Each structure stands twice: as structure tokens, then as C-alpha cells.
Short mmCIF file of C-alpha atoms and ligand atoms in Angstrom, two decimals:
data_model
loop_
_atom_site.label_atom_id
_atom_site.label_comp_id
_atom_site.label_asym_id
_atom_site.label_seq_id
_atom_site.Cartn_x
_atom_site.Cartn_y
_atom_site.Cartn_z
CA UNK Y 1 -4.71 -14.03 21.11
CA UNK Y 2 -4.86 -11.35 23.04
CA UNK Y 3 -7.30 -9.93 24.92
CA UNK Y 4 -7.75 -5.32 25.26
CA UNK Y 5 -5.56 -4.07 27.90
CA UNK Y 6 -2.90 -6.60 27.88
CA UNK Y 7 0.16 -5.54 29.89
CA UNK Y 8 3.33 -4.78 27.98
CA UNK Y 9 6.38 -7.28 28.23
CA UNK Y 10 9.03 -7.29 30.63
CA UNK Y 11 11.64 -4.47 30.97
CA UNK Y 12 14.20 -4.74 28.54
CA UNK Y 13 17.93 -3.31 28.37
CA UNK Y 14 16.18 -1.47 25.24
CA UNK Y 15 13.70 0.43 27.45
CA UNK Y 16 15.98 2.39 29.74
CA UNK Y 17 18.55 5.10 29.00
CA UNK Y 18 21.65 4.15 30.01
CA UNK Y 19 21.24 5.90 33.64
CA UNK Y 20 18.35 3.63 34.20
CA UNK Y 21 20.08 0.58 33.17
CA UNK Y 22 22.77 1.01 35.50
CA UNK Y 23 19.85 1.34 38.48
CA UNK Y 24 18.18 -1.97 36.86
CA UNK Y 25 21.30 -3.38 36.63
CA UNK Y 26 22.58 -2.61 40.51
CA UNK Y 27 18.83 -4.16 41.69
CA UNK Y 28 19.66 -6.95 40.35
CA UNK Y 29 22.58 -7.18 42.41
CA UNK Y 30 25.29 -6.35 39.77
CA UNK Y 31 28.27 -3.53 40.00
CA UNK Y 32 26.49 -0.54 37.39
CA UNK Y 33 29.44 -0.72 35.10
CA UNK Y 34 27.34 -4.45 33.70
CA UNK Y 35 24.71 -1.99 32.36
CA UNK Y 36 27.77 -0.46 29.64
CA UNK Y 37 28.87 -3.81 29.28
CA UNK Y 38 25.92 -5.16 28.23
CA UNK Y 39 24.30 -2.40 26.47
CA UNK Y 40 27.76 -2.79 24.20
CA UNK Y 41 27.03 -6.05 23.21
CA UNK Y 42 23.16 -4.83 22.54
CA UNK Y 43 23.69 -2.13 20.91
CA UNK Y 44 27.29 -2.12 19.42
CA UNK Y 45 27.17 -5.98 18.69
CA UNK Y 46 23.43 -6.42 18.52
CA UNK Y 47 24.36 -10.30 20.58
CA UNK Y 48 21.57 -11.27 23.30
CA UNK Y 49 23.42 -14.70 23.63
CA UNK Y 50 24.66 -15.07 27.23
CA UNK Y 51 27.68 -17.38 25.42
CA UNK Y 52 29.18 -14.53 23.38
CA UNK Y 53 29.45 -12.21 26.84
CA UNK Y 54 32.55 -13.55 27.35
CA UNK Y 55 33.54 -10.40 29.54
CA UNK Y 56 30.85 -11.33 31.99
CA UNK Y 57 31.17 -13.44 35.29
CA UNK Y 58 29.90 -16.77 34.27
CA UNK Y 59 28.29 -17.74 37.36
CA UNK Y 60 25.20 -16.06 37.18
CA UNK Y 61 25.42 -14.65 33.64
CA UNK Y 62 22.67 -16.90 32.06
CA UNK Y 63 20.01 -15.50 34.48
CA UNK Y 64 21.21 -11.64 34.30
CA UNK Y 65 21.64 -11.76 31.02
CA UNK Y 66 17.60 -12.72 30.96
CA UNK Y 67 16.61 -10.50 33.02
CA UNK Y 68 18.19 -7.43 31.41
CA UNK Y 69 17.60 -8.67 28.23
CA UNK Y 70 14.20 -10.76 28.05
CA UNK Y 71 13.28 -12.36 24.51
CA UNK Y 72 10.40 -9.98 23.00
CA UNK Y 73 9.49 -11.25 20.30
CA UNK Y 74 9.56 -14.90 17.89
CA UNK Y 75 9.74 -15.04 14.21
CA UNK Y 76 6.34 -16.56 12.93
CA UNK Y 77 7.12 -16.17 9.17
CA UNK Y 78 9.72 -14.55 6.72
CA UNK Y 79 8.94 -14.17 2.89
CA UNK Y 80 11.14 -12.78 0.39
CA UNK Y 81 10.25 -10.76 -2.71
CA UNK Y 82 11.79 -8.25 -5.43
CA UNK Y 83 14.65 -10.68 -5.85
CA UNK Y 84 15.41 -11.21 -2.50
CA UNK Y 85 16.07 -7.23 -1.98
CA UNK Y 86 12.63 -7.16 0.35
CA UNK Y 87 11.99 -9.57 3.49
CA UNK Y 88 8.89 -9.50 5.18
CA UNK Y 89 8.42 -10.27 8.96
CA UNK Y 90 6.09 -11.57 11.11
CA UNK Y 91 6.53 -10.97 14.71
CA UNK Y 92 4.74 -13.04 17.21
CA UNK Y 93 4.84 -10.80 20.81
CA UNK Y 94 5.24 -12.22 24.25
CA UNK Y 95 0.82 -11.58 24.49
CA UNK Y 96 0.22 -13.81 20.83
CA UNK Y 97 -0.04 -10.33 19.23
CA UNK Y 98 1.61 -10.79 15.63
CA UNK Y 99 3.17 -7.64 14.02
CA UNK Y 100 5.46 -6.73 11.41
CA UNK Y 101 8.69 -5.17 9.72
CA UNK Y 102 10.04 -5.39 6.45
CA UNK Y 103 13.71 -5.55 5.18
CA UNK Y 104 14.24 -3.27 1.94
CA UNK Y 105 17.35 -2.74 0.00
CA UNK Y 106 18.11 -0.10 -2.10
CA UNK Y 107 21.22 0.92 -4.43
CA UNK Y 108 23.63 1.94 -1.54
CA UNK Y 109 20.90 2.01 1.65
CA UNK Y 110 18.86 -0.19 3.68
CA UNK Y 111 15.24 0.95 4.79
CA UNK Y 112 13.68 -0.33 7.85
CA UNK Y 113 9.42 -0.32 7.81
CA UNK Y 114 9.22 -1.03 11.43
CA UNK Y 115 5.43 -1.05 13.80
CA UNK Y 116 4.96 0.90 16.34
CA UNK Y 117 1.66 -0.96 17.78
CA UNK Y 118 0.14 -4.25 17.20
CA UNK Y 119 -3.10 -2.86 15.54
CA UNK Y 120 -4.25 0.44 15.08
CA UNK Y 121 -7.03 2.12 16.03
CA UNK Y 122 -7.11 4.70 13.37
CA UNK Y 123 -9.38 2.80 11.27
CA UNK Y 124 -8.64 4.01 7.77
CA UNK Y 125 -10.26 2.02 5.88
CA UNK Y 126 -8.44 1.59 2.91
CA UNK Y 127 -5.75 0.06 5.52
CA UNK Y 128 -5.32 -3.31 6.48
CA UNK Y 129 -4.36 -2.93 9.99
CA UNK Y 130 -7.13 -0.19 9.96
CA UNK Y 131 -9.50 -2.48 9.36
CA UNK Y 132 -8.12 -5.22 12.15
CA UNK Y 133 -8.66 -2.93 15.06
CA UNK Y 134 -6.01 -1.83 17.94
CA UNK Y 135 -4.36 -4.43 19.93
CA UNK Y 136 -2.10 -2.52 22.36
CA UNK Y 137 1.18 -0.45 22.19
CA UNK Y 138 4.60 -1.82 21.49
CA UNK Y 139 7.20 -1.05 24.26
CA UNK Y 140 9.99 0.81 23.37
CA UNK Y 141 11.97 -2.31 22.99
CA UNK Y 142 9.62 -4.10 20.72
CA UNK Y 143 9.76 -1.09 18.53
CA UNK Y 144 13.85 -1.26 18.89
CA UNK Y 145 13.84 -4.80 18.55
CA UNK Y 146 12.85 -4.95 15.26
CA UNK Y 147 15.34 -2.64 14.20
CA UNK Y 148 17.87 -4.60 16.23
CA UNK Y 149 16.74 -8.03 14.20
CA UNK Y 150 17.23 -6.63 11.29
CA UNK Y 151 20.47 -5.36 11.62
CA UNK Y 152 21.04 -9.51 12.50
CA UNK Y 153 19.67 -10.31 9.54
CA UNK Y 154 21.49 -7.81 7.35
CA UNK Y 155 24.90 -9.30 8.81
CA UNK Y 156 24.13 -12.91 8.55
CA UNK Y 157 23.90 -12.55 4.46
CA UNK Y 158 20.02 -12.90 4.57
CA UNK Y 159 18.54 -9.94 2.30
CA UNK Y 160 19.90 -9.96 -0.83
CA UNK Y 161 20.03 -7.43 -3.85
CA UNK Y 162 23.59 -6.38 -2.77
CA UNK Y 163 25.09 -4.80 -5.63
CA UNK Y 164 29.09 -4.50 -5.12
CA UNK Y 165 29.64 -2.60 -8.22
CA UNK Y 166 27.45 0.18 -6.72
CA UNK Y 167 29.75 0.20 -3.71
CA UNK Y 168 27.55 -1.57 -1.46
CA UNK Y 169 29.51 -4.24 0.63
CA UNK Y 170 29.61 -1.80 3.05
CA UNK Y 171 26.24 -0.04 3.78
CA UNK Y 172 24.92 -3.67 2.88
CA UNK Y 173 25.72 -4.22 6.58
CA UNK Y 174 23.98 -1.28 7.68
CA UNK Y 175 20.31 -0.92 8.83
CA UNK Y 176 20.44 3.21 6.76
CA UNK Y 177 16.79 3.69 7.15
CA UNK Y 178 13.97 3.40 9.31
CA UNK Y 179 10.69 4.08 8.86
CA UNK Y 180 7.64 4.38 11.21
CA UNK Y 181 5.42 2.51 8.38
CA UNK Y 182 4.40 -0.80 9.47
CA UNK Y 183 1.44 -1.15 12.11
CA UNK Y 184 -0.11 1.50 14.00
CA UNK Y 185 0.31 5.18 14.73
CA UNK Y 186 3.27 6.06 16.39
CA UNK Y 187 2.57 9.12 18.02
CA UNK Y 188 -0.59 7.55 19.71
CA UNK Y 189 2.33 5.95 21.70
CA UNK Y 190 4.22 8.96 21.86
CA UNK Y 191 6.06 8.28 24.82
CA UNK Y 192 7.57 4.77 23.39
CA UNK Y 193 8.04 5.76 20.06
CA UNK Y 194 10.19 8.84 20.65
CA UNK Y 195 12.25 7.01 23.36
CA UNK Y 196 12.67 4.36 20.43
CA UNK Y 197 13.96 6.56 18.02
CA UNK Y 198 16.43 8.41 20.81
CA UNK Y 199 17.72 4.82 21.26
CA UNK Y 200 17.96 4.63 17.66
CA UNK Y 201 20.24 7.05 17.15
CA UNK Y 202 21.83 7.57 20.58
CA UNK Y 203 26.06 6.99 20.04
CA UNK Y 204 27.09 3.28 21.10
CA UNK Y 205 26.81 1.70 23.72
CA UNK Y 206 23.91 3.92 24.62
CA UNK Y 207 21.95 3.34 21.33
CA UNK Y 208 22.78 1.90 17.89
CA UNK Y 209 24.22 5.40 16.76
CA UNK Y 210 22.06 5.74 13.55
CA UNK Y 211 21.54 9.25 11.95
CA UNK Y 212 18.36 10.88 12.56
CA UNK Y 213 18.12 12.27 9.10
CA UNK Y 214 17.20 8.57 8.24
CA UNK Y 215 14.48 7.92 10.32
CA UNK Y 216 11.09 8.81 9.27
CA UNK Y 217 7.52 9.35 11.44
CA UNK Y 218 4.74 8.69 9.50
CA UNK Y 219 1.23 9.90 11.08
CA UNK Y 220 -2.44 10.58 10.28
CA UNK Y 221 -1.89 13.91 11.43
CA UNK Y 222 -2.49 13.83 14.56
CA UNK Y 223 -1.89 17.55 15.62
CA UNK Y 224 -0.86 17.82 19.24
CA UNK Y 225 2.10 14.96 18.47
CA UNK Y 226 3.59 16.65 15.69
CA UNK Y 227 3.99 19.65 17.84
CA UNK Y 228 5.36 18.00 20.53
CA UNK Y 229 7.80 16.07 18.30
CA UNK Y 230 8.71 19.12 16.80
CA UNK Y 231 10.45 19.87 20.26
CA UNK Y 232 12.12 16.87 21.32
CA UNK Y 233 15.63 18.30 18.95
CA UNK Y 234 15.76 15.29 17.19
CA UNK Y 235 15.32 16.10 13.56
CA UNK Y 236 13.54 13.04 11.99
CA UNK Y 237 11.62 13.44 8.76
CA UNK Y 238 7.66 14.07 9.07
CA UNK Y 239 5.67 11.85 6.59
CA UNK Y 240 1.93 13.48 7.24
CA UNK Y 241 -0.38 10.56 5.49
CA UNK Y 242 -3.03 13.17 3.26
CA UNK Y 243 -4.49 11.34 0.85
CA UNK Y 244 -6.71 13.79 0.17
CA UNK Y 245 -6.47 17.96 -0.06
CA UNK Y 246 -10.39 18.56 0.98
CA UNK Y 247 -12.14 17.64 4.28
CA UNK Y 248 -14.70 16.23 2.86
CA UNK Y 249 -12.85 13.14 1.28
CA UNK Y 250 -10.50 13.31 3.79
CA UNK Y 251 -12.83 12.70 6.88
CA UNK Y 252 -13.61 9.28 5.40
CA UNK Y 253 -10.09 8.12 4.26
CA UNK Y 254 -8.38 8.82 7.49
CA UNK Y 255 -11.13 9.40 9.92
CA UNK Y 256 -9.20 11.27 12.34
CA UNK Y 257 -9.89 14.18 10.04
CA UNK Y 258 -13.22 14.83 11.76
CA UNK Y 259 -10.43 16.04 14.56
CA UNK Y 260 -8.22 18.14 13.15
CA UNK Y 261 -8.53 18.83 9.91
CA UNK Y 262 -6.39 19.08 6.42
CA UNK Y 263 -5.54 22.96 6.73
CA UNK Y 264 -4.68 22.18 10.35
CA UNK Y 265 -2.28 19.35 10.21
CA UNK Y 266 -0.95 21.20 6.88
CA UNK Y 267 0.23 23.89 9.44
CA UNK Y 268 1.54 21.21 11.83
CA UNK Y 269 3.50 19.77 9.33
CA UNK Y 270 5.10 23.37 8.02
CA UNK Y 271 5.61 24.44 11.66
CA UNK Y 272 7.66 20.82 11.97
CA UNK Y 273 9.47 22.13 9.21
CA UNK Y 274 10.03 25.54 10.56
CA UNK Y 275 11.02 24.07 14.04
CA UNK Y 276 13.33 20.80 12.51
CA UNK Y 277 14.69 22.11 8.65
CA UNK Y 278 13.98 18.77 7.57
CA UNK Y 279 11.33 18.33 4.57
CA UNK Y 280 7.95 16.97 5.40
CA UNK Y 281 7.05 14.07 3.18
CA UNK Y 282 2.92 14.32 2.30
CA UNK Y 283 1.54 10.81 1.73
CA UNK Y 284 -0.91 10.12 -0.92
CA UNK Y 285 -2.54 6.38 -1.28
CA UNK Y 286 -3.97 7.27 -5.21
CA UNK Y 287 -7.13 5.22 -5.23
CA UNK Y 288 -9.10 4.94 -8.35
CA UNK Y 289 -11.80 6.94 -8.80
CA UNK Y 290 -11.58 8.32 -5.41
CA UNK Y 291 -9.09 10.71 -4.55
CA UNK Y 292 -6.98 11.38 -7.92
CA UNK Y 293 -8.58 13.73 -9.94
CA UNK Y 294 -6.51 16.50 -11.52
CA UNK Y 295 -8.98 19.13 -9.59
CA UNK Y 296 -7.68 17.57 -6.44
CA UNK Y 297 -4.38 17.44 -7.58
CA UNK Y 298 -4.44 21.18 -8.13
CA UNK Y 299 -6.01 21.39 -4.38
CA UNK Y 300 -3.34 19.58 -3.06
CA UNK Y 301 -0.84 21.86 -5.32
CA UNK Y 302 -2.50 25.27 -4.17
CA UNK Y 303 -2.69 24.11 -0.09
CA UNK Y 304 0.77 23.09 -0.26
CA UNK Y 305 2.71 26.34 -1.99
CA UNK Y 306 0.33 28.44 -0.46
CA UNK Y 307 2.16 27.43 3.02
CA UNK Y 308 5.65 28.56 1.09
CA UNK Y 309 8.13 26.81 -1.13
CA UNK Y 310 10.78 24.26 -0.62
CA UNK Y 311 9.56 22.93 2.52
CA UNK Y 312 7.67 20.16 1.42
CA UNK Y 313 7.38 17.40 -1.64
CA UNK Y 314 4.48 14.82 -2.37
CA UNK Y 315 4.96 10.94 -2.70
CA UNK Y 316 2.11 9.53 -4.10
CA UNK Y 317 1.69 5.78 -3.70
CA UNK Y 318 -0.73 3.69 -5.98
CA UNK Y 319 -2.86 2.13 -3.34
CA UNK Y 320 -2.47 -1.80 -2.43
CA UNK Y 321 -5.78 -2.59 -2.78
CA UNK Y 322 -6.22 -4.67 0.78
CA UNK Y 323 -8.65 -8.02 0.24
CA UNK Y 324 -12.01 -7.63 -0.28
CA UNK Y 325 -11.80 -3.61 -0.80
CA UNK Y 326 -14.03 -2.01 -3.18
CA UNK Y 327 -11.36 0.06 -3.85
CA UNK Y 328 -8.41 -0.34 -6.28
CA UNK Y 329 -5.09 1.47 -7.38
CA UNK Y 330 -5.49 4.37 -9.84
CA UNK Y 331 -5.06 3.80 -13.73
CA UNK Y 332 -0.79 4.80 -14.49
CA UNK Y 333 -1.69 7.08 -17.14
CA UNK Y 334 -4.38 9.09 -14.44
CA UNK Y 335 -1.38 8.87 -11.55
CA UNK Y 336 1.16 10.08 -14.34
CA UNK Y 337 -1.26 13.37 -14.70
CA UNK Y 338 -2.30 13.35 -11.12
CA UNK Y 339 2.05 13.52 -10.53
CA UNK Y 340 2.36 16.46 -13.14
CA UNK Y 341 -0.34 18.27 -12.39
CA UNK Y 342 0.88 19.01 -8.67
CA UNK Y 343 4.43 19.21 -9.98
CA UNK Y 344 3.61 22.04 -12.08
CA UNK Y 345 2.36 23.92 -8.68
CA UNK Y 346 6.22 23.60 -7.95
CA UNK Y 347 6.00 20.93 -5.57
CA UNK Y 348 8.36 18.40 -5.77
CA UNK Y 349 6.47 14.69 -5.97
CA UNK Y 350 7.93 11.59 -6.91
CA UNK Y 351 5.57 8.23 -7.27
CA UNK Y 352 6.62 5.96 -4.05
CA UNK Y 353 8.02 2.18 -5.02
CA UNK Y 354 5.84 -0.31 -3.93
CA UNK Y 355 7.88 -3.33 -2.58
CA UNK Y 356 6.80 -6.65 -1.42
CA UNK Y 357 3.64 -5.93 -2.84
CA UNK Y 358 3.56 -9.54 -4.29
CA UNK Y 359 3.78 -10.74 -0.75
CA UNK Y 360 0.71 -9.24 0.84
CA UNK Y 361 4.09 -6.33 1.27
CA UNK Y 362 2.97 -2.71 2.27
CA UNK Y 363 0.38 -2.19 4.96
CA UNK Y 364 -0.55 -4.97 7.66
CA UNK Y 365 -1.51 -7.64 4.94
CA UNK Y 366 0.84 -9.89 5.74
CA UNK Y 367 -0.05 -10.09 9.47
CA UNK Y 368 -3.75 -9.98 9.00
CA UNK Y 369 -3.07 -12.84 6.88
CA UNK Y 370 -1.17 -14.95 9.40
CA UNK Y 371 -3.74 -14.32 11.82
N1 SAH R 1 -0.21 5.37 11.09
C1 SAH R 1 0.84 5.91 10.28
C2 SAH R 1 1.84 4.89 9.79
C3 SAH R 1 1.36 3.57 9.29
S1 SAH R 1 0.80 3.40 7.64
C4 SAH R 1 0.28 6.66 9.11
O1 SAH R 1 -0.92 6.56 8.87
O2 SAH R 1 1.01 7.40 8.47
C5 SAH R 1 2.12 3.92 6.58
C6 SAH R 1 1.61 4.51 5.27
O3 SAH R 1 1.00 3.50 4.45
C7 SAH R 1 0.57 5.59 5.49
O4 SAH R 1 0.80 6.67 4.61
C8 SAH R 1 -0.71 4.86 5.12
O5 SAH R 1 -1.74 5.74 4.79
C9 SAH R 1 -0.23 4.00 3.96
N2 SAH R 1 -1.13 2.90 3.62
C10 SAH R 1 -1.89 2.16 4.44
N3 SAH R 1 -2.59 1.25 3.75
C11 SAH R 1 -2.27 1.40 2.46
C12 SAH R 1 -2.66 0.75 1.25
N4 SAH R 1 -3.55 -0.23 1.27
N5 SAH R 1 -2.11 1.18 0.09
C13 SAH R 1 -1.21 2.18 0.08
N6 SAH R 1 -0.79 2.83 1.18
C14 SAH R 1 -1.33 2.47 2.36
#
């Protein structure tokens, strides 16, 4: 396994804008118009097999085709749930470090849940990664990759749950959605994870041309980042993980809270909204007993309208209780109340599905499990 500090894989196609591809591409002793060539079949084609690059000189391809485009990562396990609509994967990195995506289909859409680092060093502890510890940072083409696979995976016929009627033959070929949900905290890599999503939805050949409006950060609320991404003019949807309205809960569900605190990444996430137009998403594990009482629900309903209307709506989630946690999701009838109750602040909330959970699905269970 490996060990703190590890260094990050080898330079991939995936990690360089285009301009940079063409300088890795002319080191290697190849004309700069390779780097288009091959960042089409990447990108446009999602093909890494030197075989298919038919439009390449074959002497030589094998071993440029390696370097620019080095294998990242090896599947370890795949398990399939809701009918074959969800696919979990296990990722084993180039270091031993396992992390993984899941595969969800939806009438008309595809959502991604993609890791951003192998661990996390957040340490909630109603988390399963939290609870494993940080490992390192993904590069930015681990964090592609993944997207990249599943778009393979999509093609070949492997997730299932297409529903024709409901015009999906073809968005059932299309990777819609992604969203920074697996492992880790995405804007503790800040650098990789925004230079992931621009080559998410950079036009082909320079990206894989996906919409912005259908990628979503998730983060602890960590204050600094959500300002910064507020500037980088690409509007992806904030997902600000609450999971509770008052500091004092709060500082021991997501411990980062002892940093900045719930009234301060509230006004992150409305100036994101301010700077970007696009809705911030609160998150909201309900945990039983814990954090879903209708007095916080009317805290949460009061912080959130008191920062103005229409600029934000509340998914709750019943939590997935990780093993051994003396914690456990809240009773329906007490999340049906808990969902009211902030509704009738004026908030729009709507109870988040919880795929794959048969399948150790949302949160790091499944790799902890491997390991
Ligand atoms: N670090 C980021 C993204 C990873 S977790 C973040 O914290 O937002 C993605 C979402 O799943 C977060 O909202 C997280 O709080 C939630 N989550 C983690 N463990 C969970 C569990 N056991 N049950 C329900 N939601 C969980």
C-alpha cells in the first residue's frame, strides 16, 4: 500500500492543456500536430489503444502512445445494483492506492460520482473515507480518467436501466453528470481538480466537451476554495456539505468547522452564487437523533432565507450508516417533517436518492472494504 508522500503518476495526455501537450509531444521527438491527433482519439474517441491510431506512424507508435498516454489506473472490482442502473468501481492507482467512482443512470441522464483523492483527510466521522485517513491527491488525469472509463463503459452496453421509451438511446451514451462525490475533498487539491473539470468540459479534442452546468463540487466548506472557484468563469454547481445549521453540532460532524464556521461558509456559498448564477446545493446527512430535529430544521430554514431567496435549495440525504457507527439514518416519518419544516421557510429541499446503497454504494465503503 502506500506509504505518505507518495509521488503522483506519470504525466498523462489528460494533465496538460493542449499547448502543453504539443511541447510534451515535440520532447518526445514528434511533429506538435501528434498532440491534436492524439488528444482526438482521448478525448473525442476516449481509445488509449495504440492499434486503433491508425492515423499514426506505426514505427514508434506503441512507445509514444505510452508515454503520452500512461495506464493510471486498473479495475480491482465492479458491482452492480438498482437493477443494473448503478455500477460501482474500484480503482487500484499506479502507488496500490484503491479509489472509487460510481456509474448512475437516471430517466434521460447519466451521473458520474467521481474521487478527487485517495483518502481524505477531513475526518468526518460519520464518513467512511473520513474515517480511513488521507492517502495523497489524484492527478488531474486520475480524476479525468475516471470520467473517461466511464464514458467506455457507458458505450460498451455495460450499465443498464436504459429506458428507450423515455427517449434514452441517446443520452444512454453520454456521461450527463459528474459529480465531485466519491473520495476526498476536491478543493484541498485545488489546482488538479479545477484543471480536471476545465478538461471536462473543454470543446473536443481539447477536452471531452461536457457542459459545466452538469458538473457539481461538493466541499466541507472550505472557505478560501470556494472563493477562488468562484473566479475561475466556469459555472459548476456548489454542493456545500452542512449537515448541521449550528456550530456547535457542526464542529463535530465535519470538523473543519472549528475553521470557518457555518455563517461563514453560508456566505461563501451565496457569494458563489452571486459570482456564478448557478444554485448552491446544501448537503444534509440526516442522522438519527443527531442532527434532525425540527428546531434545527427551522435553523437551517432561518440561516438560509435570511441570506435571500431563490439562490439556494436543501437535499437532505438519510445517512448510510458506515460499519461499526453508532450512528444510524433518521426515522422517514422524522426526515418527512425535518423536509417540510425547512420547506415551509421557502427553501426548496428535495430528499437525495440513495443508490448503490446495497453495495456498500455512497461514501468510500466500497473501497474501505476492498482494502
Ligand atoms: N469532501 C466532499 C465530497 C465527498 S463526500 C464533501 O464533503 O462534500 C460527498 C457527500 O457525501 C458529502 O455531502 C458527504 O458529507 C456525504 N457523505 C459522506 N458520508 C456519508 C454517509 N455515511 N451517509 C450519507 N452521506 C455521506
Amino acid at each position: 500500500m502506500s506509504e505518505p508522500g507518495n509521488p503522483m503518476p506519470p504525466t498523462h495526455l489528460a494533465d496538460m492543456d493542449l499547448a502543453g501537450r504539443v511541447a510534451a509531444v515535440k520532447a518526445l521527438g514528434h511533429q506538435g500536430f501528434r498532440a491534436k491527433q492524439l488528444s482526438t482519439h482521448y478525448f473525442g474517441h476516449w481509445v488509449t489503444d495504440p492499434a486503433e491510431m491508425t492515423d499514426l506512424p506505426q514505427s514508434g507508435r506503441a512507445e509514444f502512445v505510452a508515454a503520452m498516454l500512461p495506464s493510471l489506473m486498473t479495475p480491482v472490482r465492479s458491482l452492480s445494483a438498482d437493477g443494473g442502473a448503478t455500477r460501482k468501481l474500484v480503482w487500484r492507482l499506479h502507488d496500490g492506492a484503491l479509489v472509487e467512482s460510481v456509474l448512475m443512470r437516471y430517466p434521460g441522464r447519466v451521473t458520474m460520482c467521481i474521487s478527487s483523492q485517495a483518502g481524505c483527510g477531513m475526518n468526518c466521522p460519520f464518513c467512511a473515507t473520513g474515517q480511513e485517513g488521507f492517502t495523497r491527491n489524484l492527478s488531474t488525469a486520475e480524476i479525468v480518467e475516471q470520467v473517461v472509463a466511464g464514458a467506455r463503459m457507458l458505450r460498451a452496453g455495460e450499465l443498464g436501466g436504459a429506458d428507450e421509451n423515455a427517449g434514452d438511446t441517446a443520452s444512454a451514451l453520454r456521461v450527463s453528470n459528474v459529480v465531485f462525490m466519491g473520495m476526498g475533498e476536491a478543493l484541498v487539491n485545488y489546482r488538479r481538480a479545477v484543471a480536471a473539470i476545465r478538461r471536462l468540459v473543454d470543446p473536443v479534442p481539447e477536452g471531452l466537451g461536457m457542459s459545466a452546468r452538469g458538473i457539481t463540487m461538493s466541499t466541507v466548506g472550505l472557505v478560501p476554495g470556494i472563493d477562488r472557484l468562484a473566479q475561475e468563469g466556469i459555472p459548476v454547481t456548489l454542493a456545500l456539505s452542512l449537515h448541521a445549521p449550528d456550530d456547535e453540532l457542526r464542529d463535530e460532524l465535519v470538523p473543519i468547522n472549528n475553521r470557518y464556521k457555518v455563517d461563514e461558509a453560508l456566505d461563501a456559498a451565496r457569494r458563489y452564487f452571486d459570482a456564478t448564477g448557478r444554485r448552491v446545493s446544501i448537503e444534509y446527512a440526516l442522522i438519527r437523533g443527531v442532527n434532525d430535529q425540527s428546531w434545527r430544521a427551522d435553523l437551517l430554514g432561518r440561516k438560509l432565507t435570511e441570506r435571500g431567496e431563490g439562490w439556494v435549495h436543501v437535499n437532505p440525504i438519510p445517512l448510510n450508516p458506515t460499519p461499526g457507527s453508532k450512528w444510524t439514518a433518521s426515522r422517514p416519518g422524522v426526515e418527512q417533517q425535518f423536509v417540510e419544516r425547512v420547506r415551509a421557510h421557502g427553501v426548496p429541499t428535495t430528499v437525495r436518492d440513495t443508490r448503490g446503497s446495497e453495495i456498500d454504494g455512497a461514501c468510500g465503503q466500497l473501497a474501505a472494504s476492498t482494502a
